[in-house]
Tab-separated table of C-alpha atoms and ligand atoms in Angstrom:
chain	number	residue	atom	x	y	z
A	1	MET	CA	95.884	90.295	111.491
A	2	ILE	CA	92.377	90.637	110.080
A	3	ARG	CA	90.264	87.503	110.174
A	4	LEU	CA	87.786	86.528	107.511
A	5	ASN	CA	84.216	87.631	108.236
A	6	GLU	CA	80.857	87.795	106.477
A	7	THR	CA	82.077	90.566	104.121
A	8	HIS	CA	84.477	88.075	102.471
A	9	ASP	CA	81.818	85.415	101.771
A	10	PRO	CA	82.308	84.531	98.084
A	11	ALA	CA	78.574	83.794	97.771
A	12	LEU	CA	77.589	87.447	98.398
A	13	ARG	CA	75.902	89.205	95.491
A	14	SER	CA	75.036	92.866	95.068
A	15	TRP	CA	71.909	94.581	93.755
A	16	VAL	CA	74.346	96.493	91.511
A	17	PRO	CA	74.366	93.950	88.634
A	18	SER	CA	77.841	94.777	87.267
A	19	ALA	CA	79.372	93.873	90.661
A	20	ASN	CA	78.339	90.247	90.045
A	21	ALA	CA	79.984	89.980	86.622
A	22	ALA	CA	82.764	87.401	86.308
A	23	GLY	CA	86.170	89.053	86.196
A	24	THR	CA	85.125	92.391	87.690
A	25	ASP	CA	87.691	94.099	89.917
A	26	PHE	CA	84.955	95.575	92.055
A	27	ALA	CA	82.846	92.766	93.463
A	28	ILE	CA	81.003	93.420	96.735
A	29	GLN	CA	83.847	91.632	98.590
A	30	ASN	CA	86.267	94.434	97.583
A	31	LEU	CA	84.787	97.889	98.381
A	32	PRO	CA	87.913	100.026	97.719
A	33	PHE	CA	87.973	103.782	98.380
A	34	SER	CA	88.773	106.772	96.182
A	35	VAL	CA	88.049	110.507	95.975
A	36	PHE	CA	85.998	111.538	92.938
A	37	ARG	CA	83.494	113.913	91.339
A	38	ARG	CA	81.594	113.939	88.037
A	39	GLN	CA	83.984	114.464	85.138
A	40	GLY	CA	84.338	118.078	84.055
A	41	SER	CA	82.079	119.323	86.854
A	42	SER	CA	82.832	121.736	89.669
A	43	GLU	CA	81.167	119.467	92.225
A	44	ASP	CA	82.856	118.991	95.577
A	45	TRP	CA	85.371	116.173	95.666
A	46	ARG	CA	84.196	113.414	98.009
A	47	GLY	CA	84.911	109.841	98.951
A	48	GLY	CA	83.516	106.992	96.904
A	49	VAL	CA	83.514	103.195	97.043
A	50	ALA	CA	83.708	101.138	93.854
A	51	ILE	CA	80.921	98.626	93.249
A	52	GLY	CA	80.927	96.990	89.817
A	53	ASP	CA	81.172	99.727	87.195
A	54	GLN	CA	79.670	102.290	89.595
A	55	ILE	CA	80.898	104.499	92.444
A	56	LEU	CA	78.878	104.689	95.635
A	57	ASP	CA	78.955	108.391	96.560
A	58	LEU	CA	79.768	108.378	100.283
A	59	ALA	CA	78.664	111.961	100.890
A	60	ALA	CA	75.283	111.079	99.381
A	61	VAL	CA	75.087	107.894	101.468
A	62	ALA	CA	75.807	109.921	104.621
A	63	ALA	CA	72.881	112.189	103.732
A	64	ALA	CA	70.575	109.260	102.941
A	65	GLY	CA	70.251	108.232	106.589
A	66	VAL	CA	70.651	104.488	106.109
A	67	ILE	CA	73.879	103.969	108.078
A	68	GLU	CA	74.283	104.566	111.814
A	69	GLY	CA	76.712	104.317	114.726
A	70	ALA	CA	80.471	103.849	114.304
A	71	ALA	CA	79.940	103.146	110.607
A	72	PHE	CA	78.237	106.531	110.213
A	73	ASP	CA	81.164	108.322	111.890
A	74	ALA	CA	83.519	106.606	109.427
A	75	LEU	CA	81.187	107.453	106.546
A	76	GLN	CA	81.270	111.135	107.471
A	77	ALA	CA	85.066	110.995	107.705
A	78	ALA	CA	85.105	109.587	104.157
A	79	SER	CA	82.796	112.223	102.693
A	80	GLY	CA	85.306	115.030	102.235
A	81	ALA	CA	87.870	115.978	99.605
A	82	ALA	CA	90.595	113.711	101.051
A	83	LEU	CA	90.438	110.431	102.951
A	84	ASN	CA	92.867	111.447	105.730
A	85	PRO	CA	90.088	111.746	108.366
A	86	LEU	CA	88.908	108.197	107.569
A	87	MET	CA	92.485	106.908	107.549
A	88	ALA	CA	93.066	108.432	111.018
A	89	LEU	CA	90.159	106.508	112.585
A	90	GLY	CA	91.789	103.074	112.511
A	91	PRO	CA	90.759	99.473	111.834
A	92	GLY	CA	87.671	99.339	114.078
A	93	ALA	CA	85.984	102.210	112.242
A	94	TRP	CA	87.094	100.979	108.787
A	95	SER	CA	85.717	97.544	109.544
A	96	ALA	CA	82.389	98.923	110.811
A	97	LEU	CA	81.984	100.967	107.629
A	98	ARG	CA	82.912	98.007	105.415
A	99	LEU	CA	80.331	95.795	107.120
A	100	ALA	CA	77.608	98.449	106.845
A	101	LEU	CA	78.338	99.105	103.148
A	102	SER	CA	78.533	95.372	102.415
A	103	ARG	CA	75.104	94.807	104.012
A	104	ALA	CA	73.587	97.865	102.288
A	105	LEU	CA	74.822	96.787	98.855
A	106	ARG	CA	73.733	93.137	99.079
A	107	GLU	CA	70.900	91.696	97.071
A	108	GLY	CA	67.690	92.105	99.030
A	109	SER	CA	68.943	95.004	101.189
A	110	ALA	CA	66.248	97.404	102.356
A	111	ALA	CA	68.755	100.215	101.673
A	112	GLN	CA	68.592	99.688	97.896
A	113	ALA	CA	65.680	102.095	97.426
A	114	LYS	CA	67.605	104.979	99.014
A	115	LEU	CA	71.083	104.102	97.708
A	116	GLY	CA	70.090	103.619	94.080
A	117	THR	CA	70.360	107.393	93.642
A	118	CYS	CA	73.819	107.483	95.318
A	119	LEU	CA	75.578	105.756	92.396
A	120	VAL	CA	77.733	107.532	89.813
A	121	PRO	CA	79.002	105.544	86.794
A	122	GLN	CA	82.789	105.189	86.908
A	123	SER	CA	82.859	106.171	83.238
A	124	ALA	CA	81.355	109.569	84.179
A	125	ALA	CA	83.758	110.280	87.086
A	126	GLU	CA	87.187	111.813	87.556
A	127	HIS	CA	89.541	111.113	90.428
A	128	ARG	CA	92.196	112.920	92.391
A	129	VAL	CA	94.956	111.696	94.658
A	130	PRO	CA	92.781	110.241	97.447
A	131	ALA	CA	94.643	111.711	100.434
A	132	ARG	CA	96.785	114.668	101.357
A	133	ILE	CA	100.116	112.855	101.241
A	134	GLY	CA	102.376	114.612	103.727
A	135	ASP	CA	105.368	112.363	103.174
A	136	TYR	CA	106.225	109.695	100.629
A	137	THR	CA	108.860	107.028	101.230
A	138	ASP	CA	109.891	104.474	98.643
A	139	PHE	CA	111.294	101.121	99.774
A	140	TYR	CA	113.285	98.532	97.824
A	141	THR	CA	111.792	95.250	98.999
A	142	SER	CA	112.304	92.908	96.011
A	143	VAL	CA	115.560	90.997	96.261
A	144	TYR	CA	115.217	90.138	92.562
A	145	HIS	CA	114.924	93.787	91.513
A	146	ALA	CA	117.762	94.775	93.853
A	147	THR	CA	119.988	92.064	92.368
A	148	ASN	CA	119.066	92.735	88.719
A	149	ILE	CA	119.570	96.476	88.979
A	150	GLY	CA	122.566	96.206	91.300
A	151	ARG	CA	124.303	94.044	88.687
A	152	GLN	CA	124.060	96.929	86.209
A	153	PHE	CA	125.060	99.741	88.544
A	154	ARG	CA	127.669	97.702	90.483
A	155	PRO	CA	128.605	94.490	88.609
A	156	ASP	CA	131.111	93.459	91.277
A	157	ASN	CA	128.670	93.932	94.158
A	158	PRO	CA	125.040	93.580	92.954
A	159	LEU	CA	123.299	92.991	96.261
A	160	THR	CA	124.572	95.350	98.936
A	161	PRO	CA	125.434	93.635	102.238
A	162	ASN	CA	122.647	95.463	104.101
A	163	PHE	CA	119.791	94.266	101.878
A	164	LYS	CA	118.911	91.117	103.834
A	165	TRP	CA	119.065	92.972	107.174
A	166	ILE	CA	117.370	96.328	106.503
A	167	PRO	CA	114.239	97.188	104.505
A	168	ILE	CA	116.109	99.747	102.342
A	169	GLY	CA	114.290	102.961	101.451
A	170	TYR	CA	114.642	106.646	100.692
A	171	HIS	CA	112.470	109.666	101.331
A	172	GLY	CA	110.721	110.636	98.093
A	173	ARG	CA	108.692	113.581	96.957
A	174	SER	CA	104.920	113.867	97.516
A	175	SER	CA	104.248	117.062	95.526
A	176	SER	CA	104.600	115.332	92.146
A	177	ILE	CA	102.372	112.331	92.924
A	178	GLY	CA	99.439	112.221	90.514
A	179	VAL	CA	96.493	109.924	89.967
A	180	SER	CA	95.989	107.498	87.075
A	181	GLY	CA	95.671	109.372	83.793
A	182	GLN	CA	98.619	111.575	84.735
A	183	GLN	CA	100.639	112.971	81.829
A	184	PHE	CA	104.086	114.339	82.538
A	185	LEU	CA	106.942	115.924	80.644
A	186	ARG	CA	109.987	113.807	79.951
A	187	PRO	CA	112.486	114.973	82.562
A	188	VAL	CA	115.580	116.940	81.640
A	189	GLY	CA	118.859	116.776	83.496
A	190	GLN	CA	122.487	115.760	83.779
A	191	ALA	CA	123.868	112.430	82.660
A	192	MET	CA	127.424	111.168	82.344
A	193	PRO	CA	127.811	109.340	79.008
A	194	ALA	CA	130.187	106.372	79.061
A	195	GLY	CA	133.741	107.538	78.432
A	196	ALA	CA	132.866	111.260	78.564
A	197	ALA	CA	134.955	113.736	80.547
A	198	GLN	CA	131.994	115.823	81.698
A	199	PRO	CA	128.233	115.397	81.964
A	200	SER	CA	125.773	116.109	79.195
A	201	PHE	CA	122.555	118.063	79.783
A	202	GLY	CA	119.287	117.373	78.005
A	203	PRO	CA	116.141	115.263	77.891
A	204	CYS	CA	116.364	111.903	79.671
A	205	LYS	CA	117.339	109.149	77.215
A	206	ARG	CA	116.631	106.206	79.505
A	207	LEU	CA	113.140	106.792	80.888
A	208	ASP	CA	111.670	103.831	82.749
A	209	TYR	CA	108.720	102.770	84.892
A	210	GLU	CA	108.736	100.793	88.135
A	211	LEU	CA	105.748	98.584	89.019
A	212	GLU	CA	105.111	98.925	92.734
A	213	LEU	CA	102.335	98.929	95.293
A	214	GLY	CA	101.648	102.007	97.417
A	215	VAL	CA	100.757	101.646	101.096
A	216	PHE	CA	98.576	104.359	102.687
A	217	VAL	CA	99.219	104.971	106.370
A	218	GLY	CA	96.179	104.951	108.669
A	219	PRO	CA	96.619	106.250	112.228
A	220	GLY	CA	100.082	107.734	112.717
A	221	ASN	CA	102.490	107.307	115.632
A	222	ALA	CA	103.906	109.934	117.946
A	223	LEU	CA	107.428	111.194	117.362
A	224	GLY	CA	109.823	108.994	119.318
A	225	GLU	CA	107.304	106.143	119.731
A	226	PRO	CA	108.056	103.353	117.242
A	227	VAL	CA	105.319	101.061	115.964
A	228	ALA	CA	105.947	97.459	117.021
A	229	ILE	CA	105.710	94.941	114.207
A	230	ALA	CA	102.786	93.168	115.894
A	231	GLN	CA	100.749	96.410	115.686
A	232	ALA	CA	102.166	97.622	112.355
A	233	GLU	CA	99.189	96.677	110.213
A	234	ASP	CA	96.813	98.603	112.498
A	235	HIS	CA	98.575	101.646	111.029
A	236	VAL	CA	97.903	100.661	107.405
A	237	PHE	CA	94.697	101.733	105.651
A	238	GLY	CA	95.216	99.979	102.336
A	239	LEU	CA	97.139	99.478	99.111
A	240	CYS	CA	97.108	101.025	95.637
A	241	LEU	CA	99.099	100.552	92.424
A	242	LEU	CA	102.126	102.853	92.097
A	243	ASN	CA	104.399	103.757	89.185
A	244	ASP	CA	107.738	105.188	90.289
A	245	TRP	CA	108.812	106.716	86.962
A	246	SER	CA	112.609	106.683	86.796
A	247	ALA	CA	115.185	108.511	84.662
A	248	ARG	CA	117.954	105.902	84.593
A	249	ASP	CA	120.640	108.081	83.008
A	250	LEU	CA	120.081	110.837	85.562
A	251	GLN	CA	119.963	108.211	88.310
A	252	ALA	CA	123.269	106.573	87.383
A	253	TRP	CA	125.096	109.905	87.598
A	254	GLU	CA	123.452	111.361	90.724
A	255	TYR	CA	122.672	108.421	93.017
A	256	GLN	CA	125.956	108.191	94.868
A	257	PRO	CA	126.309	108.982	97.713
A	258	LEU	CA	122.791	109.927	98.838
A	259	GLY	CA	120.452	107.938	96.573
A	260	PRO	CA	117.837	108.940	93.981
A	261	PHE	CA	116.963	112.628	93.608
A	262	LEU	CA	115.882	114.216	90.299
A	263	ALA	CA	115.768	110.773	88.657
A	264	LYS	CA	112.606	110.051	90.648
A	265	ASN	CA	111.030	113.319	91.774
A	266	PHE	CA	109.442	114.537	88.506
A	267	ALA	CA	106.374	112.261	88.658
A	268	THR	CA	104.864	109.311	90.521
A	269	THR	CA	101.484	107.912	89.476
A	270	ILE	CA	99.054	105.975	91.685
A	271	SER	CA	95.751	104.222	91.006
A	272	PRO	CA	92.637	106.050	92.224
A	273	TRP	CA	91.403	103.058	94.247
A	274	ILE	CA	92.779	102.028	97.639
A	275	VAL	CA	92.046	98.385	98.462
A	276	THR	CA	91.831	97.946	102.235
A	277	LEU	CA	93.876	95.371	104.142
A	278	GLU	CA	90.591	93.854	105.289
A	279	ALA	CA	89.542	93.241	101.667
A	280	LEU	CA	92.934	91.587	101.062
A	281	ALA	CA	92.595	89.203	104.046
A	282	PRO	CA	91.754	86.092	101.943
A	283	PHE	CA	94.984	86.544	99.962
A	284	ARG	CA	97.494	86.348	102.792
A	285	ALA	CA	100.549	84.162	102.297
A	286	PRO	CA	103.513	83.048	104.407
A	287	LEU	CA	106.665	85.136	104.114
A	288	GLN	CA	109.128	82.975	102.161
A	289	ARG	CA	112.817	83.367	102.909
A	290	PRO	CA	115.647	80.955	102.046
A	291	ALA	CA	116.752	78.965	105.101
A	292	ASP	CA	120.374	80.122	104.881
A	293	ASP	CA	119.457	83.821	104.753
A	294	PRO	CA	119.860	85.828	107.967
A	295	GLN	CA	116.789	85.839	110.195
A	296	PRO	CA	115.314	89.313	110.754
A	297	LEU	CA	116.337	91.192	113.890
A	298	PRO	CA	113.673	90.930	116.617
A	299	TYR	CA	112.008	94.267	115.824
A	300	LEU	CA	111.370	93.001	112.270
A	301	GLU	CA	110.131	89.573	113.311
A	302	SER	CA	106.762	88.247	114.494
A	303	ALA	CA	104.888	84.978	114.156
A	304	GLY	CA	102.016	86.708	112.353
A	305	ASN	CA	104.376	88.299	109.874
A	306	ARG	CA	106.147	85.015	109.187
A	307	GLU	CA	102.932	83.015	108.821
A	308	GLN	CA	100.842	85.464	106.794
A	309	GLY	CA	102.719	88.731	106.318
A	310	ALA	CA	102.903	88.414	102.533
A	311	LEU	CA	100.067	89.215	100.104
A	312	ASP	CA	99.398	87.337	96.878
A	313	VAL	CA	98.486	90.284	94.634
A	314	GLN	CA	98.903	89.568	90.911
A	315	LEU	CA	100.552	92.491	89.130
A	316	GLU	CA	100.741	93.230	85.427
A	317	ALA	CA	102.536	95.934	83.440
A	318	LEU	CA	101.409	96.844	79.915
A	319	LEU	CA	102.650	99.317	77.327
A	320	GLN	CA	100.537	101.206	74.803
A	321	THR	CA	102.623	103.168	72.323
A	322	ALA	CA	101.190	106.143	70.406
A	323	ARG	CA	101.366	104.130	67.178
A	324	ALA	CA	99.629	101.128	68.737
A	325	SER	CA	96.844	103.459	69.917
A	326	GLU	CA	96.424	104.815	66.371
A	327	GLN	CA	96.297	101.225	65.089
A	328	GLY	CA	93.624	100.369	67.663
A	329	ALA	CA	95.881	97.647	69.074
A	330	GLN	CA	95.562	96.296	72.595
A	331	PRO	CA	98.270	97.275	75.088
A	332	ALA	CA	101.223	94.856	75.108
A	333	ARG	CA	101.939	92.962	78.314
A	334	LEU	CA	105.502	93.542	79.533
A	335	SER	CA	105.451	91.479	82.704
A	336	LEU	CA	103.297	89.564	85.163
A	337	THR	CA	104.265	88.831	88.758
A	338	SER	CA	102.965	88.686	92.330
A	339	TYR	CA	103.603	90.789	95.408
A	340	ARG	CA	104.146	87.557	97.363
A	341	HIS	CA	107.747	87.469	96.112
A	342	ALA	CA	108.753	90.573	98.111
A	343	TYR	CA	111.568	90.051	100.628
A	344	TRP	CA	110.123	92.473	103.217
A	345	THR	CA	106.424	92.828	104.125
A	346	VAL	CA	104.206	95.861	104.712
A	347	ALA	CA	104.440	95.274	108.484
A	348	GLN	CA	108.245	95.187	108.320
A	349	MET	CA	108.272	98.422	106.300
A	350	VAL	CA	106.177	100.208	108.953
A	351	ALA	CA	108.172	98.776	111.879
A	352	HIS	CA	111.470	99.732	110.275
A	353	HIS	CA	110.328	103.204	109.175
A	354	THR	CA	109.427	104.126	112.763
A	355	VAL	CA	112.054	102.237	114.784
A	356	ALA	CA	114.426	105.197	115.057
A	357	GLY	CA	111.547	107.381	116.221
A	358	CYS	CA	110.158	108.759	112.959
A	359	ASN	CA	106.469	109.664	113.155
A	360	LEU	CA	104.193	108.503	110.355
A	361	GLN	CA	101.055	110.547	109.731
A	362	SER	CA	97.656	109.590	108.326
A	363	GLY	CA	97.777	109.726	104.549
A	364	ASP	CA	101.518	109.178	104.269
A	365	LEU	CA	102.436	106.933	101.353
A	366	LEU	CA	104.999	104.112	101.394
A	367	GLY	CA	106.076	102.507	98.113
A	368	THR	CA	107.079	98.849	98.175
A	369	GLY	CA	109.820	99.308	95.579
A	370	THR	CA	109.825	97.597	92.192
A	371	LEU	CA	108.166	94.206	92.686
A	372	SER	CA	110.156	92.060	90.260
A	373	GLY	CA	109.701	88.336	90.737
A	374	PRO	CA	112.265	85.542	90.406
A	375	THR	CA	112.267	85.201	86.591
A	376	LEU	CA	112.919	87.720	83.818
A	377	ASP	CA	109.272	87.746	82.619
A	378	GLN	CA	108.411	88.864	86.168
A	379	ALA	CA	110.781	91.847	86.024
A	380	CYS	CA	108.937	95.090	86.688
A	381	ALA	CA	111.096	97.750	85.002
A	382	LEU	CA	112.501	98.134	81.482
A	383	ILE	CA	116.061	98.364	82.781
A	384	GLU	CA	115.704	94.729	83.881
A	385	LEU	CA	113.610	93.476	80.941
A	386	THR	CA	116.030	94.964	78.376
A	387	VAL	CA	119.211	94.338	80.421
A	388	GLY	CA	120.045	97.999	80.709
A	389	GLY	CA	118.731	98.775	77.212
A	390	LYS	CA	121.071	96.292	75.514
A	391	GLN	CA	118.287	93.863	74.528
A	392	PRO	CA	115.303	95.955	73.356
A	393	LEU	CA	111.843	94.415	73.521
A	394	THR	CA	109.942	93.760	70.305
A	395	LEU	CA	106.274	94.705	70.696
A	396	PRO	CA	103.403	92.854	68.939
A	397	ASN	CA	103.066	95.642	66.320
A	398	GLY	CA	106.759	95.389	65.417
A	399	GLU	CA	107.967	98.449	67.325
A	400	SER	CA	110.856	97.993	69.716
A	401	ARG	CA	111.613	99.602	73.045
A	402	ALA	CA	114.780	99.799	75.108
A	403	PHE	CA	113.296	102.589	77.238
A	404	LEU	CA	110.104	104.690	77.067
A	405	GLU	CA	109.470	107.031	74.144
A	406	ASP	CA	107.296	110.137	73.970
A	407	GLY	CA	103.613	109.226	73.682
A	408	ASP	CA	104.048	105.895	75.477
A	409	THR	CA	101.397	105.002	78.034
A	410	VAL	CA	102.272	102.530	80.787
A	411	ILE	CA	99.357	100.700	82.386
A	412	PHE	CA	99.477	98.682	85.605
A	413	ARG	CA	96.777	96.302	86.762
A	414	GLY	CA	96.519	94.331	89.995
A	415	TRP	CA	94.109	91.671	91.225
A	416	CYS	CA	93.757	88.790	93.667
A	417	GLU	CA	92.113	85.471	92.964
A	418	LYS	CA	92.148	82.002	94.427
A	419	PRO	CA	89.718	79.111	94.872
A	420	GLY	CA	87.193	79.742	97.642
A	421	ALA	CA	87.471	83.542	97.522
A	422	ALA	CA	85.841	86.220	95.408
A	423	ARG	CA	88.168	87.869	92.884
A	424	ILE	CA	89.014	91.469	93.746
A	425	GLY	CA	91.113	93.996	91.824
A	426	PHE	CA	92.820	97.366	91.991
A	427	GLY	CA	91.598	98.824	88.689
A	428	GLU	CA	94.268	100.578	86.665
A	429	CYS	CA	97.202	102.921	87.107
A	430	ARG	CA	98.007	104.603	83.816
A	431	GLY	CA	100.412	107.383	82.889
A	432	THR	CA	101.703	108.923	79.664
A	433	VAL	CA	105.073	110.397	78.721
A	434	LEU	CA	104.969	113.781	76.949
A	435	PRO	CA	107.930	115.327	75.094
A	436	ALA	CA	110.474	117.193	77.207
A	437	ARG	CA	110.151	120.937	77.712
A	438	ALA	CA	112.288	122.936	75.271
A	439	ILE	CA	115.652	123.782	76.827
A	440	ARG	CA	116.442	127.474	76.798
A	441	GLY	CA	119.970	128.692	76.295
A	442	GLY	CA	122.053	130.578	78.890
B	1	CA	CA1	111.143	102.685	93.216
């Protein structure tokens, strides 16, 4: 577990004025990473750290000669077109770089003169997926989501008997992961309409989002050498927002016996910024589990995980329809919850993923699963909010939605705040549904 240190001091202020603004996601206590370049340019992609409304260009900082030692090695590893080399270095190097950047960006730092020219406004930048993601696994760690959705797919048996013993997951698809701003075609496929004798084929009629967090793997583990839960977080670089777009009608027809396939593999959208575990240290929380639930098996259990394995990250989903955009309306909030309600923690996900011998690699992505909280206004997918489409939502401009329509943009936000700590945030994860591709005959 990462202890609090000088980089978390809520009194720290930056010489970048926007980093000191109330309500900013990117205070000097955050320092999340992305890969960026100037919008519309053919510049090299390189690592950047958010500070206020600016990006600190890490390749430029490396050339400026103001950072030395282990922090410089980490800085160089973060200067390329993907963050995998930085992720591979591990917590010691990440922490050294965070401390050096925190000191360099503070009010009164001697580095200000040289680093002032290393800033790029976020409004002038574009991002890409920040790592080469070799493998993507999506978990299913919210007992509330599992129960809500299970009730619709299996009314007689909503929560499967394994849920409270195993962090359930499936191996997803990394090739279709895009960064915030992603636009994707409505998927097309097979569905089995109620009462029909054979499946229909056409554009998805029940397109949904899933509000999740993504977990980027730091140093990997060797094949056949599981990661013990006590060391699991040493293998985690940081967290991002993740939208696991889901075609519910395709899913209902295809998911048995081997789980989601085409219902999930057409697009996944992540936020550009990865917030490190060290930045999240002030927002640790005990793992809550009802007393009469089974206790985790020993490989999924540790004192550290029980006492502070959960993270209190506030999560919000919003919807902006095409018509609302034309009207200049603000996006409508669909739900608000916290990651602290998850049944299984990040450390348990890593320990379970590797326990049979699977090797994780730097840059791999783990999804937490839909992070629905205990009440309906904390549900993080339309299938829950609309009870399978039977109770459509009415939006502030009078439109209604059972599932997503073409032109809809779904926006996720995440942040952490509590007394005695500086507020930090994840920025946004936004994606837009485009009409389905025309279906050719034959
Ligand atoms: Ca999911």
